[in-house]
GROMACS .gro file of C-alpha atoms in nm:
model
  215
    1MET     CA    1  -0.561  -2.309  -0.818
    2PRO     CA    2  -0.193  -2.181  -0.872
    3ARG     CA    3   0.099  -2.376  -0.632
    4GLN     CA    4   0.339  -2.169  -0.439
    5LEU     CA    5   0.611  -2.059  -0.619
    6SER     CA    6   0.957  -2.236  -0.495
    7TYR     CA    7   1.247  -2.054  -0.367
    8ALA     CA    8   1.469  -2.028  -0.676
    9GLU     CA    9   1.154  -1.888  -0.881
   10GLN     CA   10   1.060  -1.656  -0.629
   11VAL     CA   11   1.445  -1.522  -0.613
   12GLU     CA   12   1.381  -1.475  -1.037
   13VAL     CA   13   1.064  -1.314  -1.012
   14PHE     CA   14   1.203  -1.026  -0.772
   15ARG     CA   15   1.531  -1.034  -0.993
   16ARG     CA   16   1.361  -0.937  -1.285
   17LEU     CA   17   1.099  -0.711  -1.120
   18HIS     CA   18   1.398  -0.533  -1.004
   19GLY     CA   19   1.582  -0.509  -1.285
   20ALA     CA   20   1.316  -0.345  -1.485
   21ASN     CA   21   1.205  -0.080  -1.184
   22PRO     CA   22   1.485  -0.084  -0.932
   23HIS     CA   23   1.349   0.136  -0.719
   24PRO     CA   24   1.026   0.146  -0.709
   25LYS     CA   25   0.786   0.376  -0.465
   26GLY     CA   26   0.459   0.440  -0.382
   27GLU     CA   27   0.234   0.660  -0.564
   28LEU     CA   28   0.079   0.853  -0.301
   29GLU     CA   29   0.224   1.190  -0.231
   30HIS     CA   30   0.370   1.292   0.121
   31VAL     CA   31   0.631   1.519   0.284
   32ASN     CA   32   0.659   1.359   0.610
   33ALA     CA   33   0.489   1.068   0.826
   34PHE     CA   34   0.167   1.193   0.913
   35THR     CA   35   0.099   1.305   0.530
   36LEU     CA   36   0.145   0.961   0.433
   37LEU     CA   37  -0.043   0.826   0.708
   38VAL     CA   38  -0.313   1.040   0.626
   39ALA     CA   39  -0.291   0.990   0.251
   40VAL     CA   40  -0.322   0.578   0.326
   41ALA     CA   41  -0.625   0.635   0.516
   42LEU     CA   42  -0.790   0.832   0.253
   43SER     CA   43  -0.714   0.600  -0.006
   44ALA     CA   44  -0.951   0.319   0.122
   45GLN     CA   45  -1.169   0.255  -0.194
   46ALA     CA   46  -1.023   0.535  -0.387
   47THR     CA   47  -0.726   0.554  -0.633
   48ASP     CA   48  -0.399   0.684  -0.535
   49ALA     CA   49  -0.468   0.971  -0.826
   50SER     CA   50  -0.774   1.094  -0.664
   51VAL     CA   51  -0.592   1.124  -0.302
   52ASN     CA   52  -0.335   1.293  -0.452
   53LYS     CA   53  -0.554   1.509  -0.656
   54ALA     CA   54  -0.727   1.621  -0.345
   55THR     CA   55  -0.389   1.654  -0.082
   56ARG     CA   56  -0.182   1.886  -0.338
   57ASP     CA   57  -0.392   2.165  -0.160
   58LEU     CA   58  -0.442   2.001   0.151
   59PHE     CA   59  -0.087   1.928   0.286
   60PRO     CA   60   0.058   2.250   0.237
   61ILE     CA   61  -0.177   2.384   0.516
   62ALA     CA   62  -0.181   2.069   0.726
   63ASP     CA   63   0.108   1.887   0.717
   64THR     CA   64   0.117   1.785   1.130
   65PRO     CA   65  -0.133   1.681   1.344
   66GLN     CA   66  -0.166   2.023   1.515
   67ARG     CA   67  -0.254   2.222   1.184
   68MET     CA   68  -0.494   1.946   1.090
   69LEU     CA   69  -0.678   2.022   1.409
   70ALA     CA   70  -0.630   2.364   1.331
   71LEU     CA   71  -0.852   2.330   1.007
   72GLY     CA   72  -1.113   2.131   1.217
   73GLU     CA   73  -1.320   1.850   1.040
   74GLU     CA   74  -1.559   2.117   0.834
   75GLY     CA   75  -1.278   2.308   0.704
   76LEU     CA   76  -1.105   1.956   0.608
   77ILE     CA   77  -1.417   1.838   0.406
   78PRO     CA   78  -1.384   2.078   0.144
   79TYR     CA   79  -1.075   1.931   0.045
   80ILE     CA   80  -1.154   1.594   0.050
   81LYS     CA   81  -1.497   1.608  -0.095
   82SER     CA   82  -1.391   1.434  -0.428
   83ILE     CA   83  -1.265   1.121  -0.241
   84GLY     CA   84  -1.510   0.817  -0.158
   85LEU     CA   85  -1.647   0.818   0.216
   86TYR     CA   86  -1.515   1.124   0.284
   87ARG     CA   87  -1.732   1.250   0.564
   88ASN     CA   88  -1.631   0.976   0.769
   89LYS     CA   89  -1.257   0.959   0.654
   90ALA     CA   90  -1.271   1.341   0.766
   91ARG     CA   91  -1.410   1.261   1.124
   92ASN     CA   92  -1.085   0.985   1.133
   93VAL     CA   93  -0.839   1.232   1.018
   94ILE     CA   94  -0.931   1.462   1.295
   95ARG     CA   95  -0.963   1.199   1.576
   96LEU     CA   96  -0.662   1.043   1.482
   97SER     CA   97  -0.453   1.389   1.490
   98GLU     CA   98  -0.619   1.455   1.872
   99ILE     CA   99  -0.472   1.106   1.938
  100LEU     CA  100  -0.133   1.150   1.799
  101VAL     CA  101  -0.095   1.502   1.976
  102GLU     CA  102  -0.279   1.370   2.308
  103ARG     CA  103  -0.070   1.019   2.298
  104PHE     CA  104   0.204   1.064   2.129
  105GLY     CA  105   0.376   1.391   2.140
  106GLY     CA  106   0.242   1.511   1.769
  107GLU     CA  107   0.441   1.223   1.637
  108VAL     CA  108   0.315   0.901   1.435
  109PRO     CA  109   0.421   0.608   1.630
  110SER     CA  110   0.648   0.322   1.476
  111SER     CA  111   0.472   0.019   1.638
  112ARG     CA  112   0.192  -0.162   1.444
  113ALA     CA  113  -0.031  -0.185   1.762
  114ALA     CA  114   0.035   0.184   1.843
  115LEU     CA  115  -0.088   0.250   1.470
  116GLU     CA  116  -0.376   0.035   1.438
  117SER     CA  117  -0.508   0.202   1.762
  118LEU     CA  118  -0.594   0.525   1.543
  119PRO     CA  119  -0.892   0.576   1.401
  120GLY     CA  120  -0.979   0.468   1.010
  121VAL     CA  121  -0.593   0.299   1.054
  122GLY     CA  122  -0.596  -0.063   0.993
  123ARG     CA  123  -0.330  -0.333   0.942
  124LYS     CA  124  -0.278  -0.250   0.544
  125THR     CA  125  -0.237   0.120   0.654
  126ALA     CA  126  -0.027   0.043   0.940
  127ASN     CA  127   0.214  -0.189   0.730
  128VAL     CA  128   0.283   0.074   0.489
  129VAL     CA  129   0.353   0.336   0.698
  130LEU     CA  130   0.612   0.077   0.886
  131ASN     CA  131   0.703   0.003   0.557
  132MET     CA  132   0.771   0.336   0.368
  133TRP     CA  133   0.865   0.580   0.667
  134TRP     CA  134   1.023   0.342   0.929
  135GLY     CA  135   1.174   0.109   0.704
  136PHE     CA  136   1.059  -0.221   0.855
  137PRO     CA  137   0.983  -0.534   0.616
  138SER     CA  138   0.642  -0.499   0.692
  139GLN     CA  139   0.343  -0.666   0.408
  140PRO     CA  140   0.073  -0.424   0.332
  141VAL     CA  141  -0.146  -0.622   0.143
  142ASP     CA  142  -0.397  -0.410  -0.085
  143THR     CA  143  -0.666  -0.554  -0.376
  144HIS     CA  144  -0.329  -0.553  -0.615
  145VAL     CA  145  -0.090  -0.772  -0.406
  146PHE     CA  146  -0.381  -0.963  -0.312
  147ARG     CA  147  -0.453  -1.084  -0.653
  148VAL     CA  148  -0.118  -1.072  -0.813
  149GLY     CA  149   0.037  -1.283  -0.520
  150ASN     CA  150  -0.264  -1.535  -0.548
  151ARG     CA  151  -0.259  -1.562  -0.935
  152THR     CA  152   0.123  -1.593  -1.033
  153GLY     CA  153   0.198  -1.796  -0.692
  154VAL     CA  154   0.415  -1.575  -0.518
  155ALA     CA  155   0.194  -1.565  -0.212
  156LEU     CA  156  -0.083  -1.781  -0.197
  157GLY     CA  157  -0.372  -1.696   0.107
  158ASN     CA  158  -0.737  -1.693   0.127
  159ASP     CA  159  -0.724  -1.350   0.311
  160VAL     CA  160  -0.491  -1.065   0.306
  161VAL     CA  161  -0.336  -1.181   0.636
  162ALA     CA  162  -0.260  -1.516   0.467
  163VAL     CA  163  -0.135  -1.378   0.212
  164GLU     CA  164   0.075  -1.116   0.393
  165ARG     CA  165   0.236  -1.424   0.627
  166ALA     CA  166   0.318  -1.579   0.277
  167LEU     CA  167   0.484  -1.308   0.178
  168GLU     CA  168   0.685  -1.277   0.504
  169ASN     CA  169   0.751  -1.615   0.470
  170HIS     CA  170   0.856  -1.691   0.100
  171VAL     CA  171   1.011  -1.370  -0.044
  172PRO     CA  172   1.371  -1.387  -0.036
  173VAL     CA  173   1.504  -1.144   0.233
  174GLU     CA  174   1.652  -0.908  -0.017
  175PHE     CA  175   1.364  -0.796  -0.190
  176GLN     CA  176   1.148  -0.793   0.134
  177GLN     CA  177   1.178  -0.436   0.148
  178LEU     CA  178   1.046  -0.333  -0.182
  179SER     CA  179   0.816  -0.648  -0.279
  180HIS     CA  180   0.501  -0.500  -0.216
  181HIS     CA  181   0.567  -0.183  -0.432
  182TRP     CA  182   0.688  -0.429  -0.717
  183LEU     CA  183   0.321  -0.623  -0.643
  184ILE     CA  184   0.113  -0.319  -0.657
  185LEU     CA  185   0.299  -0.183  -0.928
  186HIS     CA  186   0.273  -0.491  -1.157
  187GLY     CA  187  -0.127  -0.546  -1.057
  188ARG     CA  188  -0.173  -0.195  -1.146
  189TYR     CA  189  -0.008  -0.189  -1.487
  190THR     CA  190   0.053  -0.575  -1.641
  191CYS     CA  191  -0.119  -0.796  -1.429
  192VAL     CA  192  -0.468  -0.627  -1.377
  193ALA     CA  193  -0.763  -0.761  -1.263
  194ARG     CA  194  -0.974  -0.799  -1.601
  195LYS     CA  195  -0.763  -0.947  -1.905
  196PRO     CA  196  -0.377  -0.920  -1.774
  197LYS     CA  197  -0.156  -0.819  -1.989
  198CYS     CA  198   0.008  -1.132  -1.984
  199PRO     CA  199   0.173  -1.080  -2.335
  200ALA     CA  200   0.417  -0.806  -2.176
  201CYS     CA  201   0.471  -0.974  -1.835
  202LEU     CA  202   0.818  -0.994  -1.768
  203ILE     CA  203   0.741  -1.302  -1.546
  204ARG     CA  204   0.496  -1.513  -1.769
  205ASP     CA  205   0.699  -1.805  -1.779
  206LEU     CA  206   0.711  -1.794  -1.394
  207CYS     CA  207   0.368  -1.734  -1.300
  208THR     CA  208   0.176  -2.015  -1.259
  209TYR     CA  209  -0.188  -1.895  -1.356
  210GLU     CA  210  -0.345  -2.124  -1.592
  211GLU     CA  211  -0.571  -1.887  -1.811
  212LYS     CA  212  -0.307  -1.673  -1.915
  213THR     CA  213  -0.465  -1.391  -2.198
  214PRO     CA  214  -0.344  -1.505  -2.522
  215GLU     CA  215  -0.096  -1.290  -2.764
   0.00000   0.00000   0.00000
């Protein structure tokens, strides 16, 4: 099993990732806190590209909880039918819109507990909204972050909560706000699940993964 990188190694990892991409951004398209929340909820077990394709037509007509409720579950389904688990997701989006109107005055809350009380919103989704919209240094852990964290030694853990805690504990403070973006992008395009692109990796010499893909 890879070892946890030292503080000095962590600094160098994120210094290089920052140097290559100083302003990383999430790839889910959104226009406000509500559309970000919906997009992340829709992205469970789906690609960002498939969600963006669906929401480009959806969000111009349903960019608030009130407008989403006016559309209704049956009206929402045709927009998201290309996304996996679309019926369950449509039900959750309409119900969370109702709760936002009834309990939160139509606004997306800025607390993890409140966000996680919404249907279809788990810890990862809550952390994405807290980080990307509210500016908290929360650490969303998706499959890419989990894989890269464990494979490289940046953040070791047997489950997503353990990796989240490891990121909070080990990523240097100055990089915490954007660290999950760098790790997601690194996992999506370089440190891929099968046959990682080690020869092209910026942090190959720092990574503790033993089965590196050869030149």
